[in-house]
């Protein structure tokens, strides 16, 4: 089954990191990517730009409304995601625990709907 690992974190926690700390985390993510590719479970993954780059779109009464920023005001924002193939939720959880940001971020695991199977 495919699962999406959604990485939520407080952007302000990394705002004061040194360049060395940022590079260290990136190296950890590169290692995670390599491990998941070697295991054959990685399907996709990307980091997202900060919420200051986000635009929210709504259509109300036939009018398109756009707002700078995310839909909700919240401290934790979506920072990136992975799509993995795991045999079950237990394996998806095990993979999520290997994400470098798991120690300061929250990882939401959501199964992807398979329209071919109806689940």
Short mmCIF file of C-alpha atoms in Angstrom, two decimals, residues 4-114:
data_model
loop_
_atom_site.label_atom_id
_atom_site.label_comp_id
_atom_site.label_asym_id
_atom_site.label_seq_id
_atom_site.Cartn_x
_atom_site.Cartn_y
_atom_site.Cartn_z
CA UNK A 4 2.15 9.65 2.31
CA UNK A 5 4.42 10.86 5.08
CA UNK A 6 3.58 14.52 5.73
CA UNK A 7 6.28 16.42 7.59
CA UNK A 8 4.90 19.18 9.84
CA UNK A 9 7.14 21.49 11.81
CA UNK A 10 7.52 24.90 13.32
CA UNK A 11 9.51 26.92 10.78
CA UNK A 12 10.80 29.22 13.51
CA UNK A 13 12.78 26.34 15.10
CA UNK A 14 15.15 26.22 12.13
CA UNK A 15 15.25 29.98 11.50
CA UNK A 16 18.31 30.46 13.72
CA UNK A 17 20.23 27.37 12.66
CA UNK A 18 23.76 27.85 11.47
CA UNK A 19 24.69 26.92 7.93
CA UNK A 20 26.47 23.87 9.35
CA UNK A 21 23.29 22.72 11.13
CA UNK A 22 21.27 23.17 7.95
CA UNK A 23 23.83 21.24 5.92
CA UNK A 24 23.91 18.46 8.53
CA UNK A 25 20.14 18.02 8.32
CA UNK A 26 20.27 18.00 4.51
CA UNK A 27 22.95 15.30 4.61
CA UNK A 28 20.71 13.27 6.93
CA UNK A 29 17.82 13.63 4.47
CA UNK A 30 20.07 12.60 1.57
CA UNK A 31 21.07 9.50 3.56
CA UNK A 32 17.40 8.76 4.34
CA UNK A 33 16.57 9.07 0.62
CA UNK A 34 19.40 6.72 -0.32
CA UNK A 35 18.33 4.15 2.28
CA UNK A 36 14.69 4.23 1.15
CA UNK A 37 15.71 3.93 -2.52
CA UNK A 38 17.91 0.95 -1.64
CA UNK A 39 14.96 -0.65 0.19
CA UNK A 40 12.78 -0.01 -2.87
CA UNK A 41 10.04 1.81 -0.93
CA UNK A 42 10.55 5.44 -2.03
CA UNK A 43 8.03 6.61 -4.65
CA UNK A 44 8.32 10.42 -4.34
CA UNK A 45 9.35 13.17 -1.98
CA UNK A 46 9.95 16.88 -1.98
CA UNK A 47 10.62 19.71 0.41
CA UNK A 48 8.27 22.67 0.25
CA UNK A 49 9.21 26.33 0.33
CA UNK A 50 8.12 28.22 3.44
CA UNK A 51 4.56 29.33 4.05
CA UNK A 52 5.55 32.88 3.16
CA UNK A 53 5.60 31.60 -0.45
CA UNK A 54 2.17 29.91 -0.22
CA UNK A 55 -1.02 31.07 -1.90
CA UNK A 56 -4.43 29.74 -0.88
CA UNK A 57 -7.19 29.59 -3.52
CA UNK A 58 -10.92 29.48 -2.85
CA UNK A 59 -13.90 29.84 -5.16
CA UNK A 60 -16.94 31.37 -3.47
CA UNK A 61 -20.10 32.35 -5.33
CA UNK A 62 -18.27 31.88 -8.63
CA UNK A 63 -15.45 34.25 -7.67
CA UNK A 64 -11.84 33.16 -7.28
CA UNK A 65 -10.28 34.45 -4.10
CA UNK A 66 -6.58 34.19 -3.38
CA UNK A 67 -4.82 34.78 -0.09
CA UNK A 68 -1.10 34.98 0.58
CA UNK A 69 -0.02 32.28 2.97
CA UNK A 70 -1.48 28.99 4.16
CA UNK A 71 -5.17 28.28 4.70
CA UNK A 72 -4.94 28.09 8.49
CA UNK A 73 -2.96 30.08 11.00
CA UNK A 74 -0.92 27.48 12.81
CA UNK A 75 2.51 27.12 14.33
CA UNK A 76 3.28 23.82 12.62
CA UNK A 77 3.15 23.90 8.84
CA UNK A 78 3.63 21.35 6.10
CA UNK A 79 7.29 21.40 5.15
CA UNK A 80 7.58 18.40 2.86
CA UNK A 81 6.36 14.95 2.07
CA UNK A 82 7.33 11.47 0.96
CA UNK A 83 5.26 8.86 -0.83
CA UNK A 84 6.36 5.37 0.11
CA UNK A 85 5.24 1.83 -0.62
CA UNK A 86 4.93 -0.19 2.59
CA UNK A 87 3.41 -3.58 3.29
CA UNK A 88 1.34 -2.16 6.16
CA UNK A 89 1.01 0.71 8.64
CA UNK A 90 3.63 -0.83 10.93
CA UNK A 91 6.26 -0.63 8.19
CA UNK A 92 5.18 2.93 7.33
CA UNK A 93 5.63 3.90 10.99
CA UNK A 94 9.05 2.26 11.07
CA UNK A 95 10.07 4.24 7.98
CA UNK A 96 8.70 7.49 9.45
CA UNK A 97 10.85 7.03 12.56
CA UNK A 98 13.93 7.21 10.32
CA UNK A 99 13.13 10.68 8.99
CA UNK A 100 15.79 13.11 10.26
CA UNK A 101 13.22 15.72 11.32
CA UNK A 102 11.16 13.30 13.40
CA UNK A 103 12.90 14.53 16.56
CA UNK A 104 11.60 18.11 16.19
CA UNK A 105 8.80 17.72 13.61
CA UNK A 106 5.59 15.68 13.49
CA UNK A 107 5.08 13.08 10.79
CA UNK A 108 1.52 12.39 9.70
CA UNK A 109 1.04 9.07 7.89
CA UNK A 110 -1.88 8.83 5.48
CA UNK A 111 -2.71 5.92 3.18
CA UNK A 112 -3.22 6.93 -0.43
CA UNK A 113 -6.50 6.05 -2.08
CA UNK A 114 -6.03 3.42 -4.79
#
